[in-house]
């Protein structure tokens, strides 16, 4: 919470050109990545061995039908023309239509994206809300030289949890809370209860990794001169830790947190499949299996853009929290 | 070197973590090699009679939809799972190495392209990359190996790139290049061997991640296809029956996690062995403890501002206890300015921190007496004297660039003092802060108060620090090298400011510095510290002309005087201060002392009264100060 308060602070003295340069460079990088992403998604279909339409329709489909589809999709045009069409269509929000259902891909995505976004956002929120206090607490305890055992347990738990990927955590959660205890529903999205396990499965690993990071950063910050100054002012420990140390530690943790948020977005794919969550994760897998390439293309694009936006948001948040990072960037 | 590294390896492998990692990894590898030989038949035997049985003696993890033994299947699946993961890792490492060393191999231009590609690619999580490539290469084991391998590559390329860049900048590479050694040869012979260790660590850990990623893809149905099976596929099959038969999903899950952990742990152990990681440690403040009560020290009638007797700071170091500060006694009257001088490492700053109760754990502070304004600071911990110290004791630290919190406004950092200790409300605290900033001559104080520290110059920050000390009504200011980081003009301003404060409000000043001249200017008394002890205590008037301790004289002699040529290198005292862990017997200064004799090397001279109110710890304090002259020429000659 303190971090947010810091974020609203204006840093007038930096000079406007630093911010302008930051904005220009960051936007440039975003556009470059976007271009790479879009081009990769476009080329994906063409890199496939064999004919994607034939693959989708199966070996028994009549030749005319395949040819008809190919022409409809413009697959016989020269590559550059197809690329131009693809870009043009994308700009107008047209991602083509599914080869299996014939529905527009944008419609399919629109119908399922909400569930995925909800899951990712909730999980990230839980991870942050758990990790910051936990990491701070562990740093303070470790710093005092007390509770060695607790510190050791925390570190090993977080190491183990960091190794276990979210879909295995999901399986364990299903087993414990769904099968053994029967507390929470384990499939689908119906009512608040159904969010509990998927969100937990996604958030548990990141929460501990982040907590470990906050702890390390916190320990480093506690060694700094300005914390010595805060102690010299005889502020109560609570104030030293929460108001003076934490915002600085969180700034450093945020970079890593951003990377993890990106991974968390990707992690939803697996977790959604464990819990039969009606989001994009199910769509991408089923469309890959059905060789429904336009849909795959669209969903990959959406995930990619999601990750890029997350990275952007993290960089901007970082720059607001710690103006020096903006200087470094420009 | 080789002996050292093999010892490190030995230690790493013998640690509990090392043993666990080695055993686990060995088990996984053995299983991967031998399991199909032992259990293949059992794993494939279909028993229509016992479909979906729970765990039993016959089937430790039960049976699947076709009545096959799940435990045997999990064991047998080790082969394929590990094989595929290693193949994917190998591919990822290879592609990563190629991309990462492109700047070296292909020259700048191509290198920049490779770098840009890697930069864009690492922004995406590897699972997403893997999904993308899985589409391109098609569903199935081969496609998944390619997909996971390529998805690992960017991170690996980034690592190679950074490490190769640092190695490539070194002299021997430049030399090889000038000698006309080819690029490939430089890469193979000079660069790769130097970054091999961290790359092996990263590759080991990447194998763990590949194993998990593979499990993920197979679980989704995009990896290994029936009738083949790896752990991911078994997991996927098991999950469908988890309500009826949880063991079917849990057994492969446990196998994947254990195997991945084996690789990760092994990587971690290797990383520690080659010194890439060190155990973290943290050390914030520990309380001051009173030593076991002794016979009451001679009681003083008048309460001085600060009275310290027999102060000692102890740190644990490699199993032993070292005391970088010992037997320090000093006393300050209200309004008095006392200086502590000494080289770095003499214990002067630590003395200041100890008095201010700011020594960090695991450091310990003991004293026979530690009184400030009549309060015994030894007992009760930090909380007991918080208010007293917070309002009456001000600290100014050496480096103003780092001593202010970079994320808090300067005014807030000042206002905080009175808000916490005197319960001032926000507005009056802020007004006081602006007023204090004004008092330390910060122009446009009201505007400046709203700024962050990085918007202040060094001199302004130091004045702000002093202003912070003036928020309440300090009786003592402890200034630890307050002007060392500042340039000469600013230094003078800050000193004048301290002087004004001291005389105006009769505030005591404990001034720590390595600079004899500054101390002589600012202070009335000077304490000279060497190797953690006070070796001389004298009025500052006597410092430059009539110091008795050879160390003090050497410090004075090292100052470039008016008559010295500015271009001559600064005279320094030859030799270095002793390591507090290995103090010589006898006088600690003896190895560097031109006057040292037999007795000096045998007996540590006590700090004894000398000439009325002075104290000095030297066997030959009576020798004429003439001794300084030849000493000084030696020092000069040594330098040139
Ligand atoms: S005691 Fe001896 S060695 Fe030590 S300072 Fe005096 S003269 Fe030098």
Coordinates of N, CA, C and O in Angstrom, one line a residue, chain B residues 294 308-315 321-330 340 345-352 354-355 359 364-369 527-536 549 551 577-591 602-607 615 617:
Chain B
X294 N 29.7 -5.3 37.6 CA 31.0 -5.3 38.2 C 30.9 -4.5 39.5 O 29.9 -3.9 39.8
X308 N 31.4 7.7 28.5 CA 31.6 6.3 28.0 C 32.8 5.7 28.7 O 33.8 6.4 28.8
X309 N 32.6 4.6 29.2 CA 33.8 3.9 29.8 C 33.9 2.5 29.3 O 32.9 1.7 29.3
X310 N 35.1 2.2 28.9 CA 35.5 0.8 28.5 C 34.5 0.3 27.5 O 34.0 -0.8 27.6
X311 N 34.3 1.0 26.5 CA 33.4 0.6 25.4 C 34.1 -0.5 24.5 O 35.2 -0.3 24.2
X312 N 33.3 -1.5 24.2 CA 33.9 -2.6 23.4 C 32.8 -3.0 22.4 O 31.7 -3.2 22.7
X313 N 33.2 -3.2 21.1 CA 32.3 -3.7 20.1 C 32.9 -5.0 19.6 O 34.1 -5.1 19.3
X314 N 32.1 -6.1 19.6 CA 32.5 -7.4 19.2 C 31.7 -8.0 18.1 O 30.5 -7.8 18.1
X315 N 32.4 -8.6 17.2 CA 31.7 -9.3 16.1 C 32.2 -10.7 16.0 O 33.4 -10.9 16.2
X321 N 35.8 -14.4 18.0 CA 35.2 -13.1 18.3 C 36.3 -12.0 18.1 O 37.4 -12.1 18.6
X322 N 36.0 -11.0 17.2 CA 37.0 -10.0 17.1 C 36.4 -8.7 17.7 O 35.2 -8.5 17.7
X323 N 37.2 -7.8 18.2 CA 36.8 -6.6 18.7 C 37.5 -5.4 18.0 O 38.5 -5.0 18.4
X324 N 36.8 -4.9 17.0 CA 37.4 -3.8 16.3 C 37.4 -2.5 17.1 O 38.0 -1.5 16.7
X325 N 36.7 -2.4 18.3 CA 36.7 -1.3 19.2 C 36.9 -1.8 20.6 O 36.2 -2.7 21.0
X326 N 37.9 -1.3 21.3 CA 38.2 -1.8 22.6 C 38.6 -0.7 23.6 O 39.2 0.3 23.1
X327 N 38.2 -0.8 24.8 CA 38.7 0.0 25.9 C 38.5 1.5 25.6 O 39.4 2.3 25.9
X328 N 37.4 1.9 24.9 CA 37.3 3.3 24.6 C 36.5 4.0 25.7 O 35.4 3.6 26.1
X329 N 37.1 5.0 26.2 CA 36.5 5.8 27.2 C 36.6 7.3 26.8 O 37.6 7.7 26.3
X330 N 35.5 8.0 26.9 CA 35.5 9.4 26.6 C 34.3 10.1 27.2 O 33.5 9.5 27.8
X340 N 37.3 12.6 16.9 CA 38.0 11.4 16.9 C 38.7 11.2 15.5 O 38.0 11.3 14.5
X345 N 39.4 2.1 9.2 CA 39.7 0.8 9.9 C 40.2 1.0 11.3 O 40.4 0.0 12.0
X346 N 40.3 2.2 11.8 CA 40.8 2.4 13.2 C 39.7 2.2 14.2 O 40.0 2.1 15.4
X347 N 38.4 2.1 13.7 CA 37.3 1.9 14.7 C 36.6 3.1 15.1 O 35.7 3.1 15.9
X348 N 37.0 4.3 14.4 CA 36.4 5.5 14.9 C 34.9 5.6 14.5 O 34.1 6.0 15.4
X349 N 34.5 5.2 13.3 CA 33.1 5.2 12.9 C 32.3 4.2 13.8 O 31.1 4.5 14.2
X350 N 32.9 3.1 14.0 CA 32.1 2.1 14.8 C 31.9 2.5 16.2 O 30.9 2.3 16.8
X351 N 32.9 3.3 16.7 CA 32.7 3.9 18.0 C 31.5 4.8 18.0 O 30.7 4.8 18.9
X352 N 31.4 5.6 17.0 CA 30.3 6.5 16.9 C 29.0 5.8 16.8 O 28.0 6.1 17.6
X354 N 28.4 2.8 17.9 CA 28.2 2.1 19.2 C 27.6 3.1 20.2 O 26.6 2.7 20.9
X355 N 28.1 4.3 20.3 CA 27.6 5.2 21.2 C 26.1 5.6 20.9 O 25.3 5.7 21.7
X359 N 24.8 -0.1 16.2 CA 25.6 -1.2 15.7 C 24.7 -2.3 15.3 O 23.7 -2.7 16.0
X364 N 28.0 -6.7 18.9 CA 27.6 -6.6 20.3 C 28.4 -5.4 20.9 O 29.5 -5.3 20.6
X365 N 27.7 -4.6 21.6 CA 28.3 -3.5 22.3 C 28.3 -3.7 23.8 O 27.2 -4.0 24.3
X366 N 29.4 -3.7 24.4 CA 29.5 -3.8 25.9 C 30.2 -2.5 26.4 O 31.0 -1.9 25.7
X367 N 29.8 -2.1 27.6 CA 30.5 -1.0 28.1 C 30.3 -1.0 29.7 O 29.3 -1.5 30.1
X368 N 31.3 -0.4 30.4 CA 31.1 -0.3 31.8 C 30.1 0.8 32.1 O 29.4 0.8 33.1
X369 N 30.2 1.8 31.2 CA 29.3 2.9 31.4 C 29.0 3.5 30.0 O 29.9 3.6 29.2
X527 N 40.6 13.0 20.1 CA 41.0 11.6 20.5 C 41.6 10.9 19.2 O 40.9 11.0 18.2
X528 N 42.7 10.3 19.4 CA 43.3 9.6 18.2 C 43.1 8.2 18.4 O 43.4 7.6 19.5
X529 N 42.5 7.5 17.4 CA 42.3 6.1 17.5 C 43.2 5.3 16.6 O 43.5 5.7 15.4
X530 N 43.7 4.2 17.1 CA 44.4 3.3 16.2 C 44.1 1.8 16.6 O 44.1 1.5 17.8
X531 N 43.8 1.0 15.6 CA 43.5 -0.4 15.9 C 42.5 -0.6 17.0 O 42.6 -1.5 17.8
X532 N 41.4 0.3 17.0 CA 40.3 0.1 17.9 C 40.5 0.7 19.2 O 39.6 0.6 20.1
X533 N 41.6 1.3 19.5 CA 41.9 1.9 20.8 C 42.1 3.4 20.7 O 42.6 3.8 19.6
X534 N 41.9 4.1 21.8 CA 42.3 5.5 21.8 C 43.8 5.4 22.2 O 44.2 4.8 23.2
X535 N 44.6 6.0 21.3 CA 46.1 6.0 21.7 C 46.5 7.4 22.2 O 47.6 7.5 22.8
X536 N 45.7 8.4 21.9 CA 46.1 9.7 22.5 C 44.8 10.6 22.6 O 43.9 10.5 21.8
X549 N 52.2 10.9 20.7 CA 52.2 9.5 20.2 C 52.7 9.6 18.8 O 52.3 10.4 18.0
X551 N 52.1 7.9 16.3 CA 51.0 7.7 15.3 C 50.4 9.1 15.0 O 50.1 9.5 13.9
X577 N 47.2 -0.4 8.8 CA 46.7 -0.7 10.1 C 46.5 -2.2 10.2 O 46.2 -2.9 9.2
X578 N 46.7 -2.7 11.4 CA 46.6 -4.2 11.6 C 45.1 -4.7 11.4 O 44.2 -3.9 11.7
X579 N 45.0 -5.9 11.1 CA 43.7 -6.6 11.0 C 43.2 -6.8 12.4 O 43.9 -7.4 13.2
X580 N 42.0 -6.4 12.7 CA 41.5 -6.6 14.1 C 41.5 -8.1 14.5 O 41.5 -8.4 15.7
X581 N 41.5 -9.0 13.6 CA 41.5 -10.4 13.9 C 42.9 -10.8 14.3 O 43.0 -11.9 15.0
X582 N 43.9 -10.1 13.8 CA 45.3 -10.5 14.1 C 46.1 -9.4 14.7 O 46.9 -8.8 14.0
X583 N 45.8 -8.9 15.9 CA 46.5 -7.8 16.4 C 47.9 -8.3 16.9 O 48.0 -9.4 17.5
X584 N 48.9 -7.5 16.7 CA 50.2 -8.0 17.2 C 50.2 -7.9 18.7 O 49.5 -7.1 19.3
X585 N 51.1 -8.7 19.3 CA 51.2 -8.5 20.8 C 52.0 -7.3 21.0 O 52.7 -6.8 20.1
X586 N 51.8 -6.7 22.2 CA 52.5 -5.4 22.4 C 51.8 -4.3 21.8 O 50.6 -4.4 21.5
X587 N 52.4 -3.2 21.5 CA 51.8 -2.0 20.9 C 51.4 -2.3 19.5 O 52.2 -2.8 18.6
X588 N 50.1 -2.0 19.2 CA 49.6 -2.4 17.8 C 50.3 -1.6 16.7 O 50.3 -2.0 15.6
X589 N 50.9 -0.4 17.1 CA 51.5 0.4 16.1 C 52.9 0.1 15.9 O 53.6 0.5 14.9
X590 N 53.5 -0.8 16.7 CA 54.9 -1.1 16.7 C 55.4 -1.4 15.3 O 56.5 -0.9 14.9
X591 N 54.7 -2.3 14.5 CA 55.3 -2.6 13.2 C 55.5 -1.4 12.3 O 56.3 -1.5 11.3
X602 N 56.6 -6.1 23.2 CA 56.2 -7.0 24.2 C 55.0 -6.6 25.0 O 54.1 -7.3 25.3
X603 N 55.0 -5.3 25.4 CA 53.9 -4.8 26.2 C 53.0 -3.8 25.5 O 53.6 -2.9 24.9
X604 N 51.7 -4.0 25.6 CA 50.8 -3.0 25.1 C 50.8 -1.8 26.0 O 50.5 -2.0 27.2
X605 N 51.2 -0.6 25.6 CA 51.2 0.5 26.5 C 49.8 0.9 26.9 O 48.9 1.0 26.1
X606 N 49.5 1.1 28.2 CA 48.2 1.5 28.6 C 48.0 3.0 28.3 O 48.9 3.8 28.1
X607 N 46.7 3.4 28.2 CA 46.4 4.8 28.0 C 46.5 5.5 29.3 O 45.7 5.4 30.2
X615 N 46.0 12.3 27.7 CA 46.3 10.9 27.9 C 47.0 10.4 26.7 O 46.8 10.9 25.6
X617 N 49.0 6.6 25.0 CA 49.3 5.2 25.2 C 50.6 4.9 24.4 O 50.5 4.5 23.2

